[in-house]
Amino acid sequence: AQVSAFAQERIINFVSDVRVLTNGDLDVTETITIQAEGSQFRRGIFRDFPTSYRNRNGTLVKVGFDVISVTRDGRSEPYKTESYSNGVRTRIGDANVFIPRGPHTYTIRYRTTRQVGFFEKFDELYWNATGNGWNFYIDSAEARITLPEGAQIGQNALYTGLQGATGKDAQVVEQTRNRIVWRTTRRLPPQNGLTVAVAWQKGIVSPPNAAQAASYFLQDNLPILAALIGLIGVGFYYLS
């Protein structure tokens, strides 16, 4: 009985609804419906969000991530955030309260920065909608991206599977001038996710200005700069 109960625990539906703002920030609402059977889904869920990654040039980039609100079944739910290996973990639920068995819908709204790529002829969002850290099947996943007014959706792509995989088990189910929606066409196994990409014309989203770019450089390279300053200090110590 325990094995069959565990097998039933899964993510029934995962929707990532992303609104791209003109300043480059993303306003994201994730709606995650789970089937809880008291095995791993006991007090709630946690959502890992990576905030450090390497871009196409191999440079380390640190993005912003701020939770705005969390609900379970339409009611505000307690949560706390904590650092983990390369990002932020949001623990959702009360440590003293077990959630009833059955379906539950969690809604997580957050703001994240520095996700838009600015290229010579277009701007782009490459978005891992579900993440790849789930130890559960995902029956259905959907990624919705809405661009600012005036944007025209250009090239777009989708990828499913393990981290870095290029599976095509999804399709575009809705597209207007500035909005596009993808949905999976089969159940995703554990550790599999949905990633999407969309490009649009330049001039819609503002790239970082010189001051912001300098601030980002310091933020991204602070550990390296601190190490260099330490080495310089050591050098001066031995020279003096």
PDB file of C-alpha atoms in Angstrom:
ATOM      1  CA  ALA A   1       0.000   0.000   0.000  1.00  0.00           C
ATOM      2  CA  GLN A   2       2.879   2.356   0.818  1.00  0.00           C
ATOM      3  CA  VAL A   3       4.409   1.840  -2.634  1.00  0.00           C
ATOM      4  CA  SER A   4       1.170   2.605  -4.464  1.00  0.00           C
ATOM      5  CA  ALA A   5       0.594   5.704  -2.312  1.00  0.00           C
ATOM      6  CA  PHE A   6       4.100   6.943  -3.114  1.00  0.00           C
ATOM      7  CA  ALA A   7       3.514   6.303  -6.805  1.00  0.00           C
ATOM      8  CA  GLN A   8       0.457   8.548  -6.736  1.00  0.00           C
ATOM      9  CA  GLU A   9       2.369  11.532  -5.382  1.00  0.00           C
ATOM     10  CA  ARG A  10       3.078  13.786  -8.326  1.00  0.00           C
ATOM     11  CA  ILE A  11       2.712  17.257  -9.752  1.00  0.00           C
ATOM     12  CA  ILE A  12      -0.604  17.284 -11.571  1.00  0.00           C
ATOM     13  CA  ASN A  13      -0.038  20.616 -13.283  1.00  0.00           C
ATOM     14  CA  PHE A  14       2.753  23.199 -13.299  1.00  0.00           C
ATOM     15  CA  VAL A  15       2.115  26.614 -14.868  1.00  0.00           C
ATOM     16  CA  SER A  16       4.826  29.275 -15.133  1.00  0.00           C
ATOM     17  CA  ASP A  17       3.237  32.600 -16.097  1.00  0.00           C
ATOM     18  CA  VAL A  18       5.910  35.192 -16.889  1.00  0.00           C
ATOM     19  CA  ARG A  19       5.361  38.879 -17.552  1.00  0.00           C
ATOM     20  CA  VAL A  20       8.416  40.643 -18.993  1.00  0.00           C
ATOM     21  CA  LEU A  21       8.596  44.256 -17.798  1.00  0.00           C
ATOM     22  CA  THR A  22      10.094  47.106 -19.791  1.00  0.00           C
ATOM     23  CA  ASN A  23      12.934  47.499 -17.260  1.00  0.00           C
ATOM     24  CA  GLY A  24      13.985  43.880 -17.853  1.00  0.00           C
ATOM     25  CA  ASP A  25      12.563  42.439 -14.627  1.00  0.00           C
ATOM     26  CA  LEU A  26      10.267  39.413 -14.728  1.00  0.00           C
ATOM     27  CA  ASP A  27       7.038  39.215 -12.727  1.00  0.00           C
ATOM     28  CA  VAL A  28       6.416  35.476 -12.388  1.00  0.00           C
ATOM     29  CA  THR A  29       3.429  33.555 -11.051  1.00  0.00           C
ATOM     30  CA  GLU A  30       3.862  29.805 -10.655  1.00  0.00           C
ATOM     31  CA  THR A  31       0.754  27.691 -10.096  1.00  0.00           C
ATOM     32  CA  ILE A  32       1.693  24.186  -8.953  1.00  0.00           C
ATOM     33  CA  THR A  33      -1.019  21.596  -8.303  1.00  0.00           C
ATOM     34  CA  ILE A  34       0.198  18.518  -6.441  1.00  0.00           C
ATOM     35  CA  GLN A  35      -1.286  15.206  -5.355  1.00  0.00           C
ATOM     36  CA  ALA A  36      -0.268  14.658  -1.718  1.00  0.00           C
ATOM     37  CA  GLU A  37      -0.364  11.193  -0.172  1.00  0.00           C
ATOM     38  CA  GLY A  38       1.596  11.818   3.034  1.00  0.00           C
ATOM     39  CA  SER A  39       4.861  10.385   1.717  1.00  0.00           C
ATOM     40  CA  GLN A  40       7.109  13.252   0.540  1.00  0.00           C
ATOM     41  CA  PHE A  41       4.368  15.876   0.367  1.00  0.00           C
ATOM     42  CA  ARG A  42       3.710  16.056   4.112  1.00  0.00           C
ATOM     43  CA  ARG A  43       3.853  19.653   5.339  1.00  0.00           C
ATOM     44  CA  GLY A  44       4.138  21.378   1.982  1.00  0.00           C
ATOM     45  CA  ILE A  45       6.654  21.800  -0.818  1.00  0.00           C
ATOM     46  CA  PHE A  46       9.894  23.602  -1.456  1.00  0.00           C
ATOM     47  CA  ARG A  47      10.912  25.387  -4.632  1.00  0.00           C
ATOM     48  CA  ASP A  48      14.585  25.765  -5.548  1.00  0.00           C
ATOM     49  CA  PHE A  49      15.453  28.762  -7.709  1.00  0.00           C
ATOM     50  CA  PRO A  50      19.014  29.049  -9.069  1.00  0.00           C
ATOM     51  CA  THR A  51      20.425  32.570  -8.762  1.00  0.00           C
ATOM     52  CA  SER A  52      23.964  31.888 -10.056  1.00  0.00           C
ATOM     53  CA  TYR A  53      24.715  30.569 -13.517  1.00  0.00           C
ATOM     54  CA  ARG A  54      27.234  30.947 -16.329  1.00  0.00           C
ATOM     55  CA  ASN A  55      26.145  32.711 -19.490  1.00  0.00           C
ATOM     56  CA  ARG A  56      27.131  31.786 -23.043  1.00  0.00           C
ATOM     57  CA  ASN A  57      30.515  33.435 -22.543  1.00  0.00           C
ATOM     58  CA  GLY A  58      31.211  31.405 -19.420  1.00  0.00           C
ATOM     59  CA  THR A  59      30.880  34.465 -17.180  1.00  0.00           C
ATOM     60  CA  LEU A  60      29.237  33.997 -13.783  1.00  0.00           C
ATOM     61  CA  VAL A  61      25.953  35.903 -13.482  1.00  0.00           C
ATOM     62  CA  LYS A  62      23.976  36.470 -10.273  1.00  0.00           C
ATOM     63  CA  VAL A  63      20.292  37.203 -10.721  1.00  0.00           C
ATOM     64  CA  GLY A  64      17.811  38.710  -8.294  1.00  0.00           C
ATOM     65  CA  PHE A  65      14.986  36.694  -6.723  1.00  0.00           C
ATOM     66  CA  ASP A  66      12.343  38.072  -4.348  1.00  0.00           C
ATOM     67  CA  VAL A  67       9.195  36.237  -3.280  1.00  0.00           C
ATOM     68  CA  ILE A  68       6.107  38.463  -3.260  1.00  0.00           C
ATOM     69  CA  SER A  69       3.394  36.062  -2.066  1.00  0.00           C
ATOM     70  CA  VAL A  70       2.573  32.379  -1.545  1.00  0.00           C
ATOM     71  CA  THR A  71      -0.842  30.749  -1.252  1.00  0.00           C
ATOM     72  CA  ARG A  72      -2.163  27.202  -0.862  1.00  0.00           C
ATOM     73  CA  ASP A  73      -5.642  26.534  -2.193  1.00  0.00           C
ATOM     74  CA  GLY A  74      -6.284  30.270  -2.367  1.00  0.00           C
ATOM     75  CA  ARG A  75      -5.196  31.135   1.176  1.00  0.00           C
ATOM     76  CA  SER A  76      -1.961  32.743   2.290  1.00  0.00           C
ATOM     77  CA  GLU A  77       0.608  30.093   3.237  1.00  0.00           C
ATOM     78  CA  PRO A  78       3.679  30.538   5.488  1.00  0.00           C
ATOM     79  CA  TYR A  79       7.060  30.273   3.789  1.00  0.00           C
ATOM     80  CA  LYS A  80      10.700  31.040   4.386  1.00  0.00           C
ATOM     81  CA  THR A  81      13.659  31.406   2.066  1.00  0.00           C
ATOM     82  CA  GLU A  82      17.162  30.074   2.621  1.00  0.00           C
ATOM     83  CA  SER A  83      20.375  29.811   0.621  1.00  0.00           C
ATOM     84  CA  TYR A  84      21.360  26.557  -0.992  1.00  0.00           C
ATOM     85  CA  SER A  85      24.221  25.526  -3.311  1.00  0.00           C
ATOM     86  CA  ASN A  86      23.685  27.978  -6.177  1.00  0.00           C
ATOM     87  CA  GLY A  87      20.463  29.743  -5.348  1.00  0.00           C
ATOM     88  CA  VAL A  88      17.492  30.237  -3.043  1.00  0.00           C
ATOM     89  CA  ARG A  89      15.212  27.576  -1.607  1.00  0.00           C
ATOM     90  CA  THR A  90      11.677  28.622  -0.692  1.00  0.00           C
ATOM     91  CA  ARG A  91      10.224  26.306   1.961  1.00  0.00           C
ATOM     92  CA  ILE A  92       6.438  26.486   1.790  1.00  0.00           C
ATOM     93  CA  GLY A  93       4.245  25.253   4.626  1.00  0.00           C
ATOM     94  CA  ASP A  94       4.064  25.172   8.418  1.00  0.00           C
ATOM     95  CA  ALA A  95       6.543  22.796  10.084  1.00  0.00           C
ATOM     96  CA  ASN A  96       3.856  21.924  12.651  1.00  0.00           C
ATOM     97  CA  VAL A  97       0.990  21.306  10.223  1.00  0.00           C
ATOM     98  CA  PHE A  98       0.512  18.279   7.967  1.00  0.00           C
ATOM     99  CA  ILE A  99      -1.421  18.983   4.780  1.00  0.00           C
ATOM    100  CA  PRO A 100      -4.434  16.725   4.089  1.00  0.00           C
ATOM    101  CA  ARG A 101      -4.049  14.039   1.454  1.00  0.00           C
ATOM    102  CA  GLY A 102      -5.370  14.889  -1.972  1.00  0.00           C
ATOM    103  CA  PRO A 103      -4.809  17.697  -4.472  1.00  0.00           C
ATOM    104  CA  HIS A 104      -3.468  21.085  -3.385  1.00  0.00           C
ATOM    105  CA  THR A 105      -2.681  24.134  -5.488  1.00  0.00           C
ATOM    106  CA  TYR A 106       0.236  26.364  -4.545  1.00  0.00           C
ATOM    107  CA  THR A 107       0.654  29.791  -6.119  1.00  0.00           C
ATOM    108  CA  ILE A 108       4.060  31.446  -5.837  1.00  0.00           C
ATOM    109  CA  ARG A 109       4.546  34.970  -7.115  1.00  0.00           C
ATOM    110  CA  TYR A 110       8.051  36.401  -7.330  1.00  0.00           C
ATOM    111  CA  ARG A 111      10.188  38.990  -9.071  1.00  0.00           C
ATOM    112  CA  THR A 112      13.501  38.097 -10.725  1.00  0.00           C
ATOM    113  CA  THR A 113      16.073  40.262 -12.501  1.00  0.00           C
ATOM    114  CA  ARG A 114      18.783  39.922 -15.146  1.00  0.00           C
ATOM    115  CA  GLN A 115      17.052  37.140 -17.065  1.00  0.00           C
ATOM    116  CA  VAL A 116      16.758  38.955 -20.419  1.00  0.00           C
ATOM    117  CA  GLY A 117      19.577  38.532 -22.935  1.00  0.00           C
ATOM    118  CA  PHE A 118      20.475  41.621 -24.994  1.00  0.00           C
ATOM    119  CA  PHE A 119      22.005  40.773 -28.370  1.00  0.00           C
ATOM    120  CA  GLU A 120      22.986  42.828 -31.398  1.00  0.00           C
ATOM    121  CA  LYS A 121      19.814  42.295 -33.435  1.00  0.00           C
ATOM    122  CA  PHE A 122      17.249  41.080 -30.898  1.00  0.00           C
ATOM    123  CA  ASP A 123      16.518  40.570 -27.217  1.00  0.00           C
ATOM    124  CA  GLU A 124      15.682  37.161 -25.774  1.00  0.00           C
ATOM    125  CA  LEU A 125      14.320  35.328 -22.759  1.00  0.00           C
ATOM    126  CA  TYR A 126      15.601  31.786 -22.171  1.00  0.00           C
ATOM    127  CA  TRP A 127      13.453  30.409 -19.354  1.00  0.00           C
ATOM    128  CA  ASN A 128      13.596  27.135 -17.446  1.00  0.00           C
ATOM    129  CA  ALA A 129       9.911  27.144 -16.587  1.00  0.00           C
ATOM    130  CA  THR A 130       9.698  24.181 -14.210  1.00  0.00           C
ATOM    131  CA  GLY A 131      13.246  23.654 -13.004  1.00  0.00           C
ATOM    132  CA  ASN A 132      14.796  20.173 -13.087  1.00  0.00           C
ATOM    133  CA  GLY A 133      14.990  19.417  -9.379  1.00  0.00           C
ATOM    134  CA  TRP A 134      11.614  17.736  -8.880  1.00  0.00           C
ATOM    135  CA  ASN A 135      11.651  14.102  -7.711  1.00  0.00           C
ATOM    136  CA  PHE A 136       8.130  13.614  -9.036  1.00  0.00           C
ATOM    137  CA  TYR A 137       6.363  13.101 -12.322  1.00  0.00           C
ATOM    138  CA  ILE A 138       4.797  16.241 -13.783  1.00  0.00           C
ATOM    139  CA  ASP A 139       1.569  15.267 -15.544  1.00  0.00           C
ATOM    140  CA  SER A 140       1.350  18.543 -17.465  1.00  0.00           C
ATOM    141  CA  ALA A 141       3.498  21.680 -17.622  1.00  0.00           C
ATOM    142  CA  GLU A 142       2.804  25.017 -19.244  1.00  0.00           C
ATOM    143  CA  ALA A 143       4.968  28.089 -19.852  1.00  0.00           C
ATOM    144  CA  ARG A 144       3.307  31.420 -20.640  1.00  0.00           C
ATOM    145  CA  ILE A 145       5.366  34.468 -21.599  1.00  0.00           C
ATOM    146  CA  THR A 146       3.799  37.895 -22.063  1.00  0.00           C
ATOM    147  CA  LEU A 147       6.008  40.642 -23.516  1.00  0.00           C
ATOM    148  CA  PRO A 148       5.431  44.390 -23.051  1.00  0.00           C
ATOM    149  CA  GLU A 149       3.015  46.221 -25.328  1.00  0.00           C
ATOM    150  CA  GLY A 150       4.546  46.846 -28.752  1.00  0.00           C
ATOM    151  CA  ALA A 151       6.740  43.759 -28.700  1.00  0.00           C
ATOM    152  CA  GLN A 152       6.508  41.315 -31.583  1.00  0.00           C
ATOM    153  CA  ILE A 153       7.321  37.688 -30.848  1.00  0.00           C
ATOM    154  CA  GLY A 154      10.047  36.422 -33.161  1.00  0.00           C
ATOM    155  CA  GLN A 155      11.922  33.154 -33.086  1.00  0.00           C
ATOM    156  CA  ASN A 156      10.962  30.793 -30.291  1.00  0.00           C
ATOM    157  CA  ALA A 157      11.996  27.362 -29.098  1.00  0.00           C
ATOM    158  CA  LEU A 158      11.174  24.703 -26.524  1.00  0.00           C
ATOM    159  CA  TYR A 159      13.172  21.980 -24.798  1.00  0.00           C
ATOM    160  CA  THR A 160      12.108  19.128 -22.527  1.00  0.00           C
ATOM    161  CA  GLY A 161      14.020  16.511 -20.569  1.00  0.00           C
ATOM    162  CA  LEU A 162      16.897  16.456 -18.130  1.00  0.00           C
ATOM    163  CA  GLN A 163      19.023  19.579 -17.532  1.00  0.00           C
ATOM    164  CA  GLY A 164      20.480  20.630 -20.906  1.00  0.00           C
ATOM    165  CA  ALA A 165      18.407  18.135 -22.936  1.00  0.00           C
ATOM    166  CA  THR A 166      16.712  19.174 -26.187  1.00  0.00           C
ATOM    167  CA  GLY A 167      13.598  16.994 -26.194  1.00  0.00           C
ATOM    168  CA  LYS A 168      10.514  18.284 -28.010  1.00  0.00           C
ATOM    169  CA  ASP A 169       7.682  16.915 -25.881  1.00  0.00           C
ATOM    170  CA  ALA A 170       5.736  20.196 -25.896  1.00  0.00           C
ATOM    171  CA  GLN A 171       4.056  22.488 -28.392  1.00  0.00           C
ATOM    172  CA  VAL A 172       2.813  26.054 -28.805  1.00  0.00           C
ATOM    173  CA  VAL A 173      -0.885  26.117 -27.875  1.00  0.00           C
ATOM    174  CA  GLU A 174      -1.490  29.881 -28.029  1.00  0.00           C
ATOM    175  CA  GLN A 175       0.269  32.808 -29.689  1.00  0.00           C
ATOM    176  CA  THR A 176      -0.627  36.444 -30.203  1.00  0.00           C
ATOM    177  CA  ARG A 177       1.573  39.397 -31.143  1.00  0.00           C
ATOM    178  CA  ASN A 178       3.209  39.675 -27.709  1.00  0.00           C
ATOM    179  CA  ARG A 179       2.187  36.493 -25.867  1.00  0.00           C
ATOM    180  CA  ILE A 180       3.056  32.815 -26.355  1.00  0.00           C
ATOM    181  CA  VAL A 181       2.071  29.677 -24.457  1.00  0.00           C
ATOM    182  CA  TRP A 182       3.696  26.230 -24.602  1.00  0.00           C
ATOM    183  CA  ARG A 183       2.285  23.021 -23.096  1.00  0.00           C
ATOM    184  CA  THR A 184       3.845  19.589 -22.708  1.00  0.00           C
ATOM    185  CA  THR A 185       2.488  16.732 -24.807  1.00  0.00           C
ATOM    186  CA  ARG A 186       3.392  13.952 -22.388  1.00  0.00           C
ATOM    187  CA  ARG A 187       4.117  13.417 -18.714  1.00  0.00           C
ATOM    188  CA  LEU A 188       7.589  14.525 -17.596  1.00  0.00           C
ATOM    189  CA  PRO A 189       9.578  11.979 -15.521  1.00  0.00           C
ATOM    190  CA  PRO A 190      11.398  13.032 -12.323  1.00  0.00           C
ATOM    191  CA  GLN A 191      14.298  15.475 -12.888  1.00  0.00           C
ATOM    192  CA  ASN A 192      12.817  16.403 -16.285  1.00  0.00           C
ATOM    193  CA  GLY A 193      11.600  19.902 -17.034  1.00  0.00           C
ATOM    194  CA  LEU A 194      10.301  22.355 -19.622  1.00  0.00           C
ATOM    195  CA  THR A 195      12.515  25.174 -20.910  1.00  0.00           C
ATOM    196  CA  VAL A 196      11.438  27.762 -23.484  1.00  0.00           C
ATOM    197  CA  ALA A 197      13.006  30.653 -25.358  1.00  0.00           C
ATOM    198  CA  VAL A 198      11.528  33.626 -27.184  1.00  0.00           C
ATOM    199  CA  ALA A 199      13.085  36.570 -29.024  1.00  0.00           C
ATOM    200  CA  TRP A 200      11.680  40.019 -29.852  1.00  0.00           C
ATOM    201  CA  GLN A 201      12.825  43.254 -31.464  1.00  0.00           C
ATOM    202  CA  LYS A 202      15.180  45.651 -29.727  1.00  0.00           C
ATOM    203  CA  GLY A 203      13.963  48.886 -28.166  1.00  0.00           C
ATOM    204  CA  ILE A 204      11.128  47.371 -26.139  1.00  0.00           C
ATOM    205  CA  VAL A 205      13.029  46.351 -22.993  1.00  0.00           C
ATOM    206  CA  SER A 206      15.671  48.714 -21.600  1.00  0.00           C
ATOM    207  CA  PRO A 207      19.160  47.215 -21.260  1.00  0.00           C
ATOM    208  CA  PRO A 208      21.202  48.073 -18.147  1.00  0.00           C
ATOM    209  CA  ASN A 209      22.718  51.566 -18.225  1.00  0.00           C
ATOM    210  CA  ALA A 210      26.422  52.123 -17.555  1.00  0.00           C
ATOM    211  CA  ALA A 211      25.949  52.516 -13.793  1.00  0.00           C
ATOM    212  CA  GLN A 212      23.830  49.340 -13.562  1.00  0.00           C
ATOM    213  CA  ALA A 213      26.323  47.408 -15.697  1.00  0.00           C
ATOM    214  CA  ALA A 214      29.181  48.497 -13.414  1.00  0.00           C
ATOM    215  CA  SER A 215      27.163  47.494 -10.347  1.00  0.00           C
ATOM    216  CA  TYR A 216      26.382  44.088 -11.871  1.00  0.00           C
ATOM    217  CA  PHE A 217      30.061  43.565 -12.687  1.00  0.00           C
ATOM    218  CA  LEU A 218      31.032  44.198  -9.075  1.00  0.00           C
ATOM    219  CA  GLN A 219      28.228  41.966  -7.818  1.00  0.00           C
ATOM    220  CA  ASP A 220      29.194  39.096 -10.138  1.00  0.00           C
ATOM    221  CA  ASN A 221      32.907  39.360  -9.484  1.00  0.00           C
ATOM    222  CA  LEU A 222      32.966  40.296  -5.801  1.00  0.00           C
ATOM    223  CA  PRO A 223      34.570  37.008  -4.613  1.00  0.00           C
ATOM    224  CA  ILE A 224      37.303  37.323  -7.280  1.00  0.00           C
ATOM    225  CA  LEU A 225      37.897  40.994  -6.486  1.00  0.00           C
ATOM    226  CA  ALA A 226      38.019  40.260  -2.742  1.00  0.00           C
ATOM    227  CA  ALA A 227      40.605  37.536  -3.357  1.00  0.00           C
ATOM    228  CA  LEU A 228      42.675  39.894  -5.519  1.00  0.00           C
ATOM    229  CA  ILE A 229      42.531  42.631  -2.887  1.00  0.00           C
ATOM    230  CA  GLY A 230      43.615  40.061  -0.314  1.00  0.00           C
ATOM    231  CA  LEU A 231      46.571  39.069  -2.480  1.00  0.00           C
ATOM    232  CA  ILE A 232      47.509  42.714  -3.028  1.00  0.00           C
ATOM    233  CA  GLY A 233      47.328  43.240   0.747  1.00  0.00           C
ATOM    234  CA  VAL A 234      49.633  40.284   1.318  1.00  0.00           C
ATOM    235  CA  GLY A 235      52.035  41.667  -1.288  1.00  0.00           C
ATOM    236  CA  PHE A 236      52.162  45.054   0.397  1.00  0.00           C
ATOM    237  CA  TYR A 237      52.669  43.375   3.768  1.00  0.00           C
ATOM    238  CA  TYR A 238      55.729  41.472   2.570  1.00  0.00           C
ATOM    239  CA  LEU A 239      57.102  44.457   0.632  1.00  0.00           C
ATOM    240  CA  SER A 240      56.821  46.870   3.543  1.00  0.00           C
TER     241      SER A 240
END
